[in-house]
Short mmCIF file of C-alpha atoms in Angstrom, two decimals:
data_model
loop_
_atom_site.label_atom_id
_atom_site.label_comp_id
_atom_site.label_asym_id
_atom_site.label_seq_id
_atom_site.Cartn_x
_atom_site.Cartn_y
_atom_site.Cartn_z
CA MET A 1 -26.74 -8.47 27.85
CA PRO A 2 -23.65 -6.05 27.22
CA ASN A 3 -22.37 -5.82 23.37
CA TYR A 4 -18.26 -6.14 22.64
CA TYR A 5 -16.75 -5.12 19.55
CA CYS A 6 -13.75 -6.49 17.95
CA SER A 7 -12.33 -6.86 14.53
CA ASP A 8 -9.38 -8.76 12.58
CA PRO A 9 -8.50 -11.80 14.97
CA HIS A 10 -6.87 -13.32 11.65
CA ALA A 11 -6.79 -16.92 13.58
CA PHE A 12 -4.14 -19.10 11.99
CA HIS A 13 -2.79 -16.58 9.91
CA GLY A 14 1.17 -16.43 10.50
CA ASN A 15 1.62 -13.67 7.56
CA ILE A 16 -0.66 -11.43 9.79
CA MET A 17 1.80 -11.59 12.72
CA ARG A 18 4.93 -10.10 10.53
CA HIS A 19 2.69 -7.71 8.55
CA CYS A 20 1.01 -5.82 12.02
CA ARG A 21 4.00 -6.70 14.23
CA ARG A 22 2.29 -9.09 16.72
CA LEU A 23 5.15 -9.52 18.68
CA ALA A 24 3.48 -10.14 22.05
CA LEU A 25 1.74 -12.99 20.14
CA MET A 26 4.75 -14.53 18.98
CA THR A 27 7.07 -16.64 20.59
CA GLU A 28 10.46 -15.53 22.30
CA ALA A 29 12.32 -17.16 19.42
CA ASP A 30 10.04 -15.96 16.53
CA ARG A 31 10.38 -12.26 18.11
CA ASN A 32 14.02 -12.35 18.60
CA ALA A 33 14.82 -13.47 14.85
CA PHE A 34 11.99 -10.77 13.67
CA LEU A 35 13.75 -8.15 15.76
CA GLU A 36 17.08 -8.90 14.13
CA ILE A 37 15.60 -8.60 10.60
CA GLU A 38 14.09 -5.73 11.28
CA ALA A 39 17.13 -3.97 12.92
CA GLY A 40 19.32 -4.95 10.04
CA GLY A 41 16.95 -3.65 7.64
CA GLY A 42 16.27 -7.41 6.03
CA ASP A 43 13.44 -8.55 4.26
CA LEU A 44 10.85 -9.98 6.55
CA SER A 45 8.97 -11.71 4.39
CA ALA A 46 11.52 -14.64 4.40
CA LEU A 47 10.96 -15.16 7.88
CA ARG A 48 8.46 -17.76 8.33
CA ILE A 49 5.94 -17.60 11.70
CA SER A 50 6.21 -21.31 13.58
CA ASP A 51 3.35 -23.24 14.23
CA GLU A 52 4.12 -22.25 17.86
CA SER A 53 3.43 -18.90 17.46
CA ILE A 54 0.26 -18.92 15.33
CA ASP A 55 -1.10 -21.11 18.21
CA LYS A 56 0.10 -18.74 20.94
CA MET A 57 -1.53 -15.89 18.56
CA ASN A 58 -5.01 -17.83 18.24
CA ARG A 59 -5.13 -19.07 22.08
CA THR A 60 -4.34 -15.44 23.41
CA LEU A 61 -7.00 -13.65 21.50
CA ALA A 62 -9.60 -16.22 22.12
CA ALA A 63 -8.81 -16.08 26.28
CA ASN A 64 -8.84 -12.05 25.67
CA VAL A 65 -12.24 -11.94 24.47
CA ASN A 66 -13.26 -14.97 26.95
CA ALA A 67 -11.80 -12.86 29.79
CA ARG A 68 -13.87 -10.09 29.15
CA VAL A 69 -17.28 -11.39 27.35
CA GLY A 70 -19.34 -13.46 29.04
CA PRO A 71 -21.38 -16.80 27.96
CA ASN A 72 -24.74 -14.35 27.81
CA ASP A 73 -23.19 -11.10 26.17
CA VAL A 74 -23.23 -10.24 22.69
CA LEU A 75 -19.95 -10.15 20.75
CA TRP A 76 -19.77 -8.12 17.35
CA CYS A 77 -16.51 -9.00 15.01
CA LEU A 78 -16.07 -7.00 12.04
CA GLY A 79 -14.24 -9.18 9.85
CA ASP A 80 -11.35 -11.15 8.98
CA TRP A 81 -12.30 -14.06 11.46
CA ALA A 82 -10.09 -16.60 10.51
CA PHE A 83 -7.49 -17.92 7.73
CA GLY A 84 -6.54 -20.86 5.90
CA ARG A 85 -6.34 -22.48 2.52
CA GLY A 86 -8.66 -25.21 1.05
CA GLY A 87 -10.70 -27.40 3.27
CA ASP A 88 -8.47 -25.82 6.29
CA TYR A 89 -9.97 -23.01 6.43
CA LEU A 90 -13.35 -23.84 7.64
CA SER A 91 -11.75 -25.99 10.15
CA ASN A 92 -9.69 -23.20 11.52
CA ALA A 93 -12.78 -20.86 11.51
CA ARG A 94 -14.94 -23.56 13.41
CA TRP A 95 -12.14 -23.99 15.89
CA PHE A 96 -11.56 -20.44 16.80
CA ARG A 97 -15.55 -20.01 17.16
CA ASP A 98 -15.17 -23.01 19.43
CA GLN A 99 -12.95 -21.33 21.80
CA ILE A 100 -15.14 -18.28 22.31
CA HIS A 101 -17.31 -19.00 25.17
CA CYS A 102 -20.14 -16.17 24.15
CA ARG A 103 -23.21 -17.83 22.68
CA THR A 104 -24.10 -14.80 20.61
CA VAL A 105 -21.45 -13.60 17.94
CA HIS A 106 -22.34 -11.70 15.12
CA LEU A 107 -19.85 -11.39 12.32
CA ILE A 108 -19.64 -8.12 9.39
CA TRP A 109 -18.00 -9.73 6.44
CA GLY A 110 -14.57 -9.17 5.78
CA ASN A 111 -12.10 -9.32 2.86
CA HIS A 112 -10.69 -12.70 4.30
CA ASP A 113 -14.21 -14.22 5.24
CA GLU A 114 -15.99 -16.96 2.88
CA PRO A 115 -19.82 -17.33 2.88
CA ARG A 116 -19.00 -21.27 4.32
CA ILE A 117 -18.67 -19.81 7.82
CA ARG A 118 -22.18 -18.30 7.67
CA ASP A 119 -23.64 -20.98 10.13
CA LEU A 120 -20.88 -20.09 13.00
CA PHE A 121 -22.65 -17.10 14.16
CA ALA A 122 -25.87 -15.77 15.04
CA SER A 123 -26.05 -13.42 12.18
CA THR A 124 -23.84 -12.18 9.36
CA HIS A 125 -23.74 -8.57 7.53
CA HIS A 126 -22.22 -6.80 4.90
CA GLN A 127 -23.11 -3.50 6.86
CA THR A 128 -25.62 -2.91 9.72
CA GLU A 129 -26.48 -0.48 11.79
CA ILE A 130 -27.74 -1.15 15.75
CA ARG A 131 -28.36 0.69 18.94
CA ASP A 132 -26.20 0.14 22.11
CA ARG A 133 -27.84 1.91 24.99
CA GLY A 134 -29.14 4.68 22.59
CA VAL A 135 -25.99 5.25 20.44
CA LYS A 136 -26.37 4.62 17.15
CA LEU A 137 -23.30 2.24 15.70
CA THR A 138 -22.97 2.04 11.80
CA LEU A 139 -20.81 -1.10 11.84
CA ASN A 140 -18.97 -1.98 8.38
CA HIS A 141 -15.42 -3.87 7.98
CA TYR A 142 -13.92 -1.09 5.98
CA PRO A 143 -13.67 2.56 6.71
CA MET A 144 -16.10 4.84 5.42
CA VAL A 145 -15.83 8.67 4.86
CA THR A 146 -19.81 9.22 5.79
CA TRP A 147 -22.58 7.01 6.98
CA ASN A 148 -26.19 7.20 7.54
CA ASP A 149 -27.48 10.18 9.54
CA GLN A 150 -23.73 10.90 10.63
CA HIS A 151 -24.50 15.08 10.44
CA HIS A 152 -26.79 14.54 13.34
CA ALA A 153 -23.97 13.07 15.76
CA SER A 154 -23.09 14.98 18.72
CA VAL A 155 -21.39 14.46 22.11
CA ALA A 156 -25.21 14.36 23.62
CA GLU A 157 -26.23 11.83 20.66
CA PRO A 158 -23.46 9.83 19.50
CA ASN A 159 -23.82 8.44 16.03
CA VAL A 160 -20.41 6.83 15.18
CA HIS A 161 -19.17 4.41 12.75
CA LEU A 162 -16.93 1.71 13.72
CA TYR A 163 -14.47 -0.65 11.33
CA GLY A 164 -11.39 -2.66 11.16
CA HIS A 165 -9.24 -3.72 8.19
CA VAL A 166 -6.58 -1.06 8.61
CA HIS A 167 -4.84 -2.87 11.66
CA ALA A 168 -4.67 0.52 13.74
CA LEU A 169 -2.66 2.09 10.74
CA TYR A 170 -4.37 5.36 11.30
CA GLN A 171 -3.66 4.86 14.94
CA ARG A 172 0.29 4.37 14.53
CA ARG A 173 0.31 6.69 11.38
CA PRO A 174 -2.02 9.76 11.98
CA GLU A 175 -1.20 11.27 8.60
CA ALA A 176 -1.78 8.08 6.52
CA ASN A 177 -5.10 8.92 6.77
CA PRO A 178 -6.39 10.55 3.81
CA LEU A 179 -8.82 12.71 5.43
CA LYS A 180 -8.59 16.29 5.74
CA ASP A 181 -10.46 16.95 9.09
CA PHE A 182 -9.62 13.19 10.71
CA ASP A 183 -9.59 14.62 13.88
CA ALA A 184 -13.51 15.76 13.40
CA TRP A 185 -14.17 12.21 11.72
CA PRO A 186 -16.80 10.25 14.54
CA ALA A 187 -15.56 6.56 13.52
CA LEU A 188 -12.96 3.99 15.16
CA ASP A 189 -11.00 0.93 14.30
CA VAL A 190 -12.27 -1.76 16.60
CA GLY A 191 -9.46 -4.26 15.62
CA PHE A 192 -7.28 -6.19 17.67
CA ASP A 193 -4.33 -4.78 16.88
CA GLY A 194 -4.94 -1.29 18.11
CA HIS A 195 -6.18 -2.22 21.98
CA ASP A 196 -3.79 -4.36 23.32
CA TYR A 197 -5.38 -7.70 21.87
CA GLN A 198 -8.71 -6.65 23.52
CA VAL A 199 -12.21 -6.71 22.50
CA TRP A 200 -13.90 -3.13 23.22
CA THR A 201 -16.76 -1.93 25.38
CA LEU A 202 -19.01 1.15 24.43
CA GLU A 203 -17.52 2.93 26.94
CA GLU A 204 -13.95 2.44 25.76
CA ILE A 205 -15.39 3.33 22.28
CA LEU A 206 -16.94 6.53 23.75
CA ASP A 207 -14.02 7.70 25.47
CA VAL A 208 -11.89 7.27 22.00
CA LEU A 209 -14.53 9.35 20.10
CA ARG A 210 -15.87 11.90 22.51
CA PRO A 211 -12.77 14.47 21.62
CA ARG A 212 -13.45 13.96 17.80
CA LEU A 213 -17.51 14.40 18.19
CA GLU A 214 -16.71 17.69 20.06
CA ALA A 215 -14.86 18.76 17.49
CA PHE A 216 -17.23 17.48 14.70
CA GLU A 217 -19.98 19.75 16.45
CA ALA A 218 -17.20 22.52 16.52
CA LEU A 219 -16.28 21.90 12.66
CA LYS A 220 -19.98 22.06 11.37
CA VAL A 221 -20.22 25.55 13.53
CA ARG A 222 -17.14 26.72 12.08
CA ARG A 223 -18.10 25.68 8.25
CA GLY A 224 -21.41 26.53 8.66
CA GLN A 225 -22.66 23.22 7.25
CA PHE A 226 -24.81 20.81 8.73
CA ASP A 227 -22.82 17.76 7.29
CA PRO A 228 -19.45 18.72 6.45
CA PHE A 229 -17.92 15.72 5.50
CA ARG A 230 -20.57 16.04 2.38
CA GLY A 231 -20.10 19.72 1.87
CA ARG A 232 -24.08 20.35 2.95
CA ARG A 233 -24.85 23.59 3.68
CA ARG A 234 -28.32 23.95 3.47
CA SER A 235 -30.98 23.60 6.52
CA PRO A 236 -31.69 19.90 7.68
CA GLU A 237 -35.12 20.74 7.19
CA ALA A 238 -35.38 22.50 4.24
#
């Protein structure tokens, strides 16, 4: 049963379409209005995303998941499943879950998730560590500088961190990442906004992180540190 990974679908959240420029998921009318305001330097917060665009986003994301993730596979969503106010929240979250054919969906709690949707998922976690075909993965909605046993990370034995929350910010603007050694940081944003609104496979994750794992190994040698993101120089056996 293959594992798949995603984060931040934000089903039913119209404003996220503006904030993250989900133009491909908008109707033509909304997309044209967005681009016109953007080109003129206007206030995009004044643009109301239509119900038709929200429905298109919800159905496209669900269809993209179902195209890759089979009923017997496993899907990990790293937070921000759905949006809604009052009684709409639970019904929105349930509707989106019902569109996903995969029977085993695990949720990592995000800042927009509420405990009342717990029963929609096979399990829920604030943070967890799993192994996928021998690869150690630390899953959290939020990006972390360091995590358990990160210093053992290598190309041969990957130990990586998957996160969401930032909606591909570090991919679009690497200078926005506050880490000095970002290129050697073996962590990845698996949100929909940085992957053409698709879930991630383990192979795709490792393809992106392999150069960072190589850089991480080189950074340890260059600095004489076995744990450079914590500045630790002693031998791991000491």
